[in-house]
Coordinates of C-alpha atoms in Angstrom, one line a residue:
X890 CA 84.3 54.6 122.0
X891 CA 85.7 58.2 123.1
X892 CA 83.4 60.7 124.5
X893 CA 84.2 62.9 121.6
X894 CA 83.8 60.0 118.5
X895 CA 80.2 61.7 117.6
X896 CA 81.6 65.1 117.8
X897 CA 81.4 67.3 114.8
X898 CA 79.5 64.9 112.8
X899 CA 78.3 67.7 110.1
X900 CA 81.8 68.5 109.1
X901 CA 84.4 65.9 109.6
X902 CA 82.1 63.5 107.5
X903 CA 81.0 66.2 105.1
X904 CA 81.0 65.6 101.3
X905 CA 81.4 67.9 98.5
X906 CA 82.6 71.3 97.7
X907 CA 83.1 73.6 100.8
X908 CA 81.1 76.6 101.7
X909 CA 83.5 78.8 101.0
X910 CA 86.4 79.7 98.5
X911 CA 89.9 80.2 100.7
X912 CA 91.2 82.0 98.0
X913 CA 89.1 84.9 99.0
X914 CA 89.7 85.1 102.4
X915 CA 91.2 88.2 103.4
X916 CA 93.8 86.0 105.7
X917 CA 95.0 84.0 102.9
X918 CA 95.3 86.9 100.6
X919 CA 97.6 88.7 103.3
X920 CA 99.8 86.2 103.1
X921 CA 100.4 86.0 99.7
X922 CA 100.7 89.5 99.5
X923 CA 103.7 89.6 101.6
X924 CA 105.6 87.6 99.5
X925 CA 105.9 90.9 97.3
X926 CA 107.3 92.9 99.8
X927 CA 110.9 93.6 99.5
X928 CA 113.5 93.1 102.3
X929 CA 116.0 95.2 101.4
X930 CA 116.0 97.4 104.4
X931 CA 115.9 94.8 106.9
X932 CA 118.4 93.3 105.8
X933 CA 120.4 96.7 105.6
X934 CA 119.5 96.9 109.0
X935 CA 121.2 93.8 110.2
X936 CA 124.2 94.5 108.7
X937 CA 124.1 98.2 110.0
X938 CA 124.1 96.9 113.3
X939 CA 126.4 94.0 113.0
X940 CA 128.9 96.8 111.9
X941 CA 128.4 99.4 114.8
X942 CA 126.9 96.9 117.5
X943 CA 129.5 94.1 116.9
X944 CA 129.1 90.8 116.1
X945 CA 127.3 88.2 118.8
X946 CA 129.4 85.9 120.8
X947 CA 130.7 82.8 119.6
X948 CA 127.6 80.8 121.1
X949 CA 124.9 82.7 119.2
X950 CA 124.1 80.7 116.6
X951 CA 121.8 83.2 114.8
X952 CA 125.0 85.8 113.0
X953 CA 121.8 88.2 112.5
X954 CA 122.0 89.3 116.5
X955 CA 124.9 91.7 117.5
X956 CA 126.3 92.1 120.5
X957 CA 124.9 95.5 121.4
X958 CA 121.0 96.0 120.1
X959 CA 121.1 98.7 117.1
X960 CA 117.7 97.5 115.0
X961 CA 114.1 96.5 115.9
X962 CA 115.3 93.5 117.9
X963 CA 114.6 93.0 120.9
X964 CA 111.4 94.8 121.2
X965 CA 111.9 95.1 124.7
X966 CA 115.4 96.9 124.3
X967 CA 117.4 99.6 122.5
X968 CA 116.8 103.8 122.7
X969 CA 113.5 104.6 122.1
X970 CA 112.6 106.7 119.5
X971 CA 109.2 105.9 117.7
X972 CA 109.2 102.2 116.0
X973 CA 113.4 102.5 116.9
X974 CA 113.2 104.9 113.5
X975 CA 116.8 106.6 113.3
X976 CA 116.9 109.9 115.5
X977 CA 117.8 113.2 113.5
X978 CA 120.1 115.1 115.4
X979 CA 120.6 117.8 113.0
X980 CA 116.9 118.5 111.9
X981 CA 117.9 121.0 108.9
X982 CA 118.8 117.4 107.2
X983 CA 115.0 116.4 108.2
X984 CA 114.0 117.0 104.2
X985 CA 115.8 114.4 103.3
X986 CA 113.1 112.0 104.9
X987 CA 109.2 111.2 103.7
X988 CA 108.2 111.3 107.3
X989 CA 109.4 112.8 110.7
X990 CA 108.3 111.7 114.2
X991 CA 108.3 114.6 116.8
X992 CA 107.0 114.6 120.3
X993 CA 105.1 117.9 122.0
X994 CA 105.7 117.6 125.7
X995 CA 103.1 120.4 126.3
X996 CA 100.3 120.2 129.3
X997 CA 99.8 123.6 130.4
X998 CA 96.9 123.7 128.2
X999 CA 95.0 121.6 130.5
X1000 CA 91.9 121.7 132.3
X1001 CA 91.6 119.1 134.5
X1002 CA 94.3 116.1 134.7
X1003 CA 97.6 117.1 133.5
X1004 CA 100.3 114.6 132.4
X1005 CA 100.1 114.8 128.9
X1006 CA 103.8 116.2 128.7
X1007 CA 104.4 113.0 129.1
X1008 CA 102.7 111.5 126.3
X1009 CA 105.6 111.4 123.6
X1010 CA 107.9 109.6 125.5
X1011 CA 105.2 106.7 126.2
X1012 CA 104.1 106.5 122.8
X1013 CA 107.4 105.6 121.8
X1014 CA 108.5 103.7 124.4
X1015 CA 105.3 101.2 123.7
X1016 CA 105.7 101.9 120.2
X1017 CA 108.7 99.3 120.3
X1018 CA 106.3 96.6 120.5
X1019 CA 105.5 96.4 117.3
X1020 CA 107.0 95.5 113.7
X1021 CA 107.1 98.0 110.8
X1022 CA 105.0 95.1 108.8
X1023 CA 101.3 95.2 109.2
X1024 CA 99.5 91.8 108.4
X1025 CA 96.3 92.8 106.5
X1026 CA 97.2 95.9 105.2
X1027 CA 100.7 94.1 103.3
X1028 CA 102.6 96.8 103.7
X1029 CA 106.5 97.4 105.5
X1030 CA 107.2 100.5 106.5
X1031 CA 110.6 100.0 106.4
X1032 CA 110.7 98.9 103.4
X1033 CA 108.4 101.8 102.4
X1034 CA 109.5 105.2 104.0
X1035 CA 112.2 107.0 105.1
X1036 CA 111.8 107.9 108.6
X1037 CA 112.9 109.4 111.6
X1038 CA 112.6 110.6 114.7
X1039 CA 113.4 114.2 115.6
X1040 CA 113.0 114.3 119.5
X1041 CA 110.9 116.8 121.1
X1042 CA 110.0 120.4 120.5
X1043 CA 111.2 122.2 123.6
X1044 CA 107.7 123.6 125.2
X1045 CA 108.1 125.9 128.4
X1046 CA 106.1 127.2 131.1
X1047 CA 104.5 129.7 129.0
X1048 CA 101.5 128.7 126.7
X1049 CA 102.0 131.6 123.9
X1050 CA 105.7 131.1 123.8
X1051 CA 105.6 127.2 123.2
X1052 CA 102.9 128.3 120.7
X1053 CA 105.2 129.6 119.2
X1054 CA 108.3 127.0 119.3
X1055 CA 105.5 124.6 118.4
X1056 CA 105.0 126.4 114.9
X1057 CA 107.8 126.9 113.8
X1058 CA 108.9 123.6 114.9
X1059 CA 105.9 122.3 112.7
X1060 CA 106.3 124.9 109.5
X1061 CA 110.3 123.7 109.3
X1062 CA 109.6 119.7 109.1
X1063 CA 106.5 120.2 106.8
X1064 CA 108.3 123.6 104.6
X1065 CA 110.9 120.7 104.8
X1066 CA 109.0 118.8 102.4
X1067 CA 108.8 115.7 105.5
X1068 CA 105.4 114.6 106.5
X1069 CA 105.3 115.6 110.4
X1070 CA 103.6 112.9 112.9
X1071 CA 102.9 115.1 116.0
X1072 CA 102.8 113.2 119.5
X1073 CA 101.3 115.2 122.3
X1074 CA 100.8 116.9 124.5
X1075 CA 97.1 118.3 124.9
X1076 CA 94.9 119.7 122.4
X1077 CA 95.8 122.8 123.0
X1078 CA 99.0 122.3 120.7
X1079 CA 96.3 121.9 117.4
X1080 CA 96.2 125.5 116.7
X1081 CA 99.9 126.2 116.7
X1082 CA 100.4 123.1 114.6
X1083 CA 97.5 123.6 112.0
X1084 CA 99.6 127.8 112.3
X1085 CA 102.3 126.0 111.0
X1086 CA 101.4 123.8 108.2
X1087 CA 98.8 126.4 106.9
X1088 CA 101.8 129.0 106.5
X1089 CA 103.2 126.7 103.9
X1090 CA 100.4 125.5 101.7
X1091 CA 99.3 127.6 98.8
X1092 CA 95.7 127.2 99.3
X1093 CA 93.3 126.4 102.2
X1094 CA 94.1 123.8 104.9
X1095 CA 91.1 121.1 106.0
X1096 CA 90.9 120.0 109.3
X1097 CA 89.4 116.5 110.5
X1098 CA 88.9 115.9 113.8
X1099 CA 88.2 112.6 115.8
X1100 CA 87.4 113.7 119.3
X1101 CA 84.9 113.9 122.5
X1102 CA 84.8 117.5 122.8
X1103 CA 84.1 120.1 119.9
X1104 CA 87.2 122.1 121.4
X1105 CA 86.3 125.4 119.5
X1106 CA 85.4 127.7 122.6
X1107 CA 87.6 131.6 122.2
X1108 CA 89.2 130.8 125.5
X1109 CA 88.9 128.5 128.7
X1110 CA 89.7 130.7 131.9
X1111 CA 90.7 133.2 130.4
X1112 CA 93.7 131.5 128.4
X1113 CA 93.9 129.6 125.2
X1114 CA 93.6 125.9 126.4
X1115 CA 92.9 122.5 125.2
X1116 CA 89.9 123.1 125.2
X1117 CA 90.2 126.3 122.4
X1118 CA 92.3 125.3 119.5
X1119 CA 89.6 125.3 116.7
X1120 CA 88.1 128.9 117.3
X1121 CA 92.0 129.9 116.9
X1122 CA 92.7 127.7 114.1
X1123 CA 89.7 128.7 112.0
X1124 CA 90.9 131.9 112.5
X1125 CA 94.2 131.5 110.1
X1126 CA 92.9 133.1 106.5
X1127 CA 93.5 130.0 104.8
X1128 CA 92.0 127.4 107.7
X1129 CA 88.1 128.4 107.3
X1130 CA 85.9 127.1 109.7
X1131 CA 83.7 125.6 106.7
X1132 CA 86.4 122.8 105.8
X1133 CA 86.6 121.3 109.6
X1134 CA 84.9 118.7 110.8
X1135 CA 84.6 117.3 113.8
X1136 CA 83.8 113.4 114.6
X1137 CA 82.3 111.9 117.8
X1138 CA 81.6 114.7 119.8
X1139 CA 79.2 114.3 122.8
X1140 CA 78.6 113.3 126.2
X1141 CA 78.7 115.7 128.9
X1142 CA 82.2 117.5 128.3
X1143 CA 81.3 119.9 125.5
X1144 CA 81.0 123.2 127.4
X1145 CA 78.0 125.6 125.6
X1146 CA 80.6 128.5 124.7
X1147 CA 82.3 126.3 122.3
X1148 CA 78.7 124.4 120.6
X1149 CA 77.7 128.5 120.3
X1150 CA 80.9 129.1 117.8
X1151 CA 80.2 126.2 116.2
X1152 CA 76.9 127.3 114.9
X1153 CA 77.8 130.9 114.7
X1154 CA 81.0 129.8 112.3
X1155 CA 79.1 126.7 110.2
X1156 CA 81.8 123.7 111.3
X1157 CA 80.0 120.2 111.3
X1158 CA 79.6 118.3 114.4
X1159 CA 78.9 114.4 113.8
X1160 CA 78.2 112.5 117.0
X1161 CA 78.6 109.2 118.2
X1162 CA 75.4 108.5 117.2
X1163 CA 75.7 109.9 113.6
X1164 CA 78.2 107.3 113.0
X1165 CA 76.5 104.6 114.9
X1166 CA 73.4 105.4 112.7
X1167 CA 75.3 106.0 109.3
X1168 CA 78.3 103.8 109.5
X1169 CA 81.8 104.7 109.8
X1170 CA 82.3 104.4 106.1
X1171 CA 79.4 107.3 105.5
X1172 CA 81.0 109.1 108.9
X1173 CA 84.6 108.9 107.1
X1174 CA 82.8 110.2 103.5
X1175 CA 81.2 112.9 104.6
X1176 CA 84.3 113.8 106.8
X1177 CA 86.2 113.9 103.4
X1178 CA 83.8 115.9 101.5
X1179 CA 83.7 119.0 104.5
X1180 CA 87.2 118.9 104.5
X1181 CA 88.5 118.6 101.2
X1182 CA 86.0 120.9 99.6
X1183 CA 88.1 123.7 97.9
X1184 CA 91.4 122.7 100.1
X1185 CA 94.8 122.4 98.7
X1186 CA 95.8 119.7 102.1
X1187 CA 94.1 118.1 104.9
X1188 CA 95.3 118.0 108.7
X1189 CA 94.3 115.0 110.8
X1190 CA 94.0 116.2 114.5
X1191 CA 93.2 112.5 116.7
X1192 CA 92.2 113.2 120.2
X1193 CA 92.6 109.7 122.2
X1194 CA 89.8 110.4 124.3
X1195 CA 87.5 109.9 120.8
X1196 CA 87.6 105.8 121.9
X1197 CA 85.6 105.2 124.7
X1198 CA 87.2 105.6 128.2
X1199 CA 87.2 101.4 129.0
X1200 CA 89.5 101.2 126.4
X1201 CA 91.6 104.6 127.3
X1202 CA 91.8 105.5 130.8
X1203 CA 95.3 107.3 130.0
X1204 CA 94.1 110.7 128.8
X1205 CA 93.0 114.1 130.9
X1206 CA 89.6 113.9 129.7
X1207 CA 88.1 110.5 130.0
X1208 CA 84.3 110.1 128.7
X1209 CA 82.2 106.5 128.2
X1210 CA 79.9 106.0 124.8
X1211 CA 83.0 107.1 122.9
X1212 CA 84.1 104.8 119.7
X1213 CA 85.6 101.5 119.8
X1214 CA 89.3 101.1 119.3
X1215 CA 88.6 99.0 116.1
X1216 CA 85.6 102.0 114.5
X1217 CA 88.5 104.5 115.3
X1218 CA 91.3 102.4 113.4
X1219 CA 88.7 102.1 110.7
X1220 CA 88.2 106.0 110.1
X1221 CA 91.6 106.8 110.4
X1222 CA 92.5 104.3 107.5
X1223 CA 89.5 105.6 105.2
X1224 CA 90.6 109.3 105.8
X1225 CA 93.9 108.7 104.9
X1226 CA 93.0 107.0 102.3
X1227 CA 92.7 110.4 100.4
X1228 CA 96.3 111.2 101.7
X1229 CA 96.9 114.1 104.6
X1230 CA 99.2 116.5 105.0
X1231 CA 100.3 116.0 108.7
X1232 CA 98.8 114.3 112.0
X1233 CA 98.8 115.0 115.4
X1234 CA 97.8 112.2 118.3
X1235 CA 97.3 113.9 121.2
X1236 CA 95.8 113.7 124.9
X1237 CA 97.8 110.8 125.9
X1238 CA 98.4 110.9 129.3
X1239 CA 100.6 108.3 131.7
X1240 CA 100.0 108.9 134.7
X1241 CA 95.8 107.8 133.7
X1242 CA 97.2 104.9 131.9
X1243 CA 96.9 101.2 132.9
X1244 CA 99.9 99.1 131.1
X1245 CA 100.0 101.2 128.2
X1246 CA 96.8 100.7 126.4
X1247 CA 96.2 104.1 125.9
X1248 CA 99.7 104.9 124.6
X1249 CA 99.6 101.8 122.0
X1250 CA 96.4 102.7 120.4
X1251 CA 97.9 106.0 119.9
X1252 CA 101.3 104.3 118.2
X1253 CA 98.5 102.1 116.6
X1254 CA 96.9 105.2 114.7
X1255 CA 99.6 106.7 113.6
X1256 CA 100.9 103.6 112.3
X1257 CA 97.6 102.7 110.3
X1258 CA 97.3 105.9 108.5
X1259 CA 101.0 106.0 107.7
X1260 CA 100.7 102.4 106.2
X1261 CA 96.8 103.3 104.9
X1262 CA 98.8 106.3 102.3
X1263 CA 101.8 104.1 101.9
X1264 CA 99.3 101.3 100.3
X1265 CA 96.8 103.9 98.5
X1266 CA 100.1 105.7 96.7
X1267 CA 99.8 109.2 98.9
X1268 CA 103.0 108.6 100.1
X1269 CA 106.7 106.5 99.7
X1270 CA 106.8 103.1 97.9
X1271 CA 104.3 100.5 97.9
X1272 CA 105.4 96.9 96.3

């Protein structure tokens, strides 16, 4: 007799129905699900770069793989733009795409630890580990979108001047008729990119924002910082301070100028604890209601350092008790759930980072609420 013959006695020996119904697992839903998706542009892909990367040697036995990489595969080469995603060159064509990926290499807004300028490049750089298929949400964004990736908005050593290239960088893709996906860069770059969406919408602009730090202070040493963009976006005519929320503030990095405009100009402030109390599915509805009320479009601002620093030491402005990477994920699908008009991930910084977590969970967010809209009809094709 093995040592292991009396193990498990209550299951392998078990009679009757089981305790569950596998149909209703979420797992085995998934996978049926995916049996609907097309695979049309994969497999446009391989051919596109069987054509312009040359066919394998004769050894290869797979004919999928070319010679030079020109597709997803392999993860770990190729040029990297943001999930490999074509890169626009000439960016007056960028209306012919559903969505555009642009970087904001912008740290002069900082307080503390610079580095974010580096953020962009990162994010995509990790962003090549993943697939355009996401497993429990059953959707391909491939097969689903037309994206690409228009580089970088070229920032300078002047914060009111790359204000400035940052809107209108962010008024042509979106007055484009593209949905922009904004990489930064510090916070600081919120106000010039809610400047440039706002200037195209008929009709006032919401503003949710997942963060550690209310950010809505007139200026931080005597400049407009990351620390600032709120006051300056709620001061756009059609950006009211009424419609933006802000989620997960607290700790001890939310300076007492900035909780004194907050109460002067009526934004909502939910903490940690609000959502820890309520539930993120409350947190995310009454996040919808604030922002939507009266708006013609809602902007998604998602500061990194809104997950709890053990998770994202990459970022200028680290702070413990923040959410969990899974809570944030969670929001982010439930607001874009209701569709939004544009996102910006910012406060990604390198230098902080330790083997790109911080970096992937940014990719990771962007991702989610692409695939979230693709899935609830706010955007592209689902199947």
């Amino acid at each position: 007799m093995g040592f292991f013959d009396n193990h498990g006695l209550g299951y392998k020996n078990r009679q009757g129905a089981e305790s569950f119904r596998r149909e209703d697992l979420m797992g085995i839903q998934a996978a049926f699900e995916e049996e609907k998706i097309p695979t049309v542009k994969s497999e446009e892909e391989i051919r596109r770069s069987l054509e312009f990367g040359l066919e394998a040697a004769d050894s290869i036995e797979d004919r999928t793989i070319s010679c030079f990489s020109r597709g997803e595969l392999p993860h770990y080469a190729g040029i990297n733009t943001f999930m490999k995603v074509p890169f626009l060159e000439d960016v007056r064509q960028v209306g012919n795409f559903d969505v555009a990926f642009m970087g904001v290499p912008f740290d002069i807004g900082t307080t503390y630890r610079a580095g974010t300028r580096f953020g962009p490049q990162a994010i995509r750089r990790i962003s090549s580990l993943y697939t355009p298929y996401n497993y429990e949400l059953g959707v391909d964004l491939r097969e689903s979108l037309n994206m690409c990736d228009v580089g970088d908005v070229f920032t300078i050593g002047n914060i009111e001047k790359s204000f400035d290239q940052i809107t209108k960088a962010v008024s042509h893709v979106f007055g484009s008729g593209a949905m922009p996906i904004i990489f930064g860069g510090d916070h600081a770059i919120g106000y010039p990119c809610v400047r440039g969406i706002a200037e195209n919408v008929e009709g006032n602009v919401g503003i949710i924002h997942l963060d550690r730090h209310a950010d809505i202070q007139e200026k931080d040493m005597d400049e407009r910082m990351h620390t600032t963009p709120w006051f300056h976006a709620t001061n756009i005519p059609n950006a009211p301070a009424v419609n933006l929320v802000q989620v997960g503030i607290g700790g001890w990095q939310v300076p007492r100028p900035g909780v004194k405009v907050a109460r002067e100009r009526g934004t909502t402030i939910l903490t940690v604890g609000d959502v820890e109390s309520m539930g993120i599915e409350k947190a995310a509805e009454i996040a919808l209601e604030i922002a939507w009320k009266g708006a013609k479009a809602v902007y998604l601002s998602f500061d990194i350092d809104s997950v709890d620093c053990g998770f994202v030491p990459g970022t200028g402005w680290p702070e413990p008790g923040g959410f969990l990477p899974r809570e944030a994920l969670k929001f982010l699908q439930l607001v874009a759930k209701e569709g939004i008009c544009a996102m910006e991930v910012v406060e990604v910084s390198p230098p902080y980072d330790i083997s790109d977590t911080t970096a992937l969970l940014a990719a990771r967010g962007a991702l989610d609420v692409l695939a979230t809209m693709v899935k609830h009809g706010k955007i592209g094709k689902s199947f």
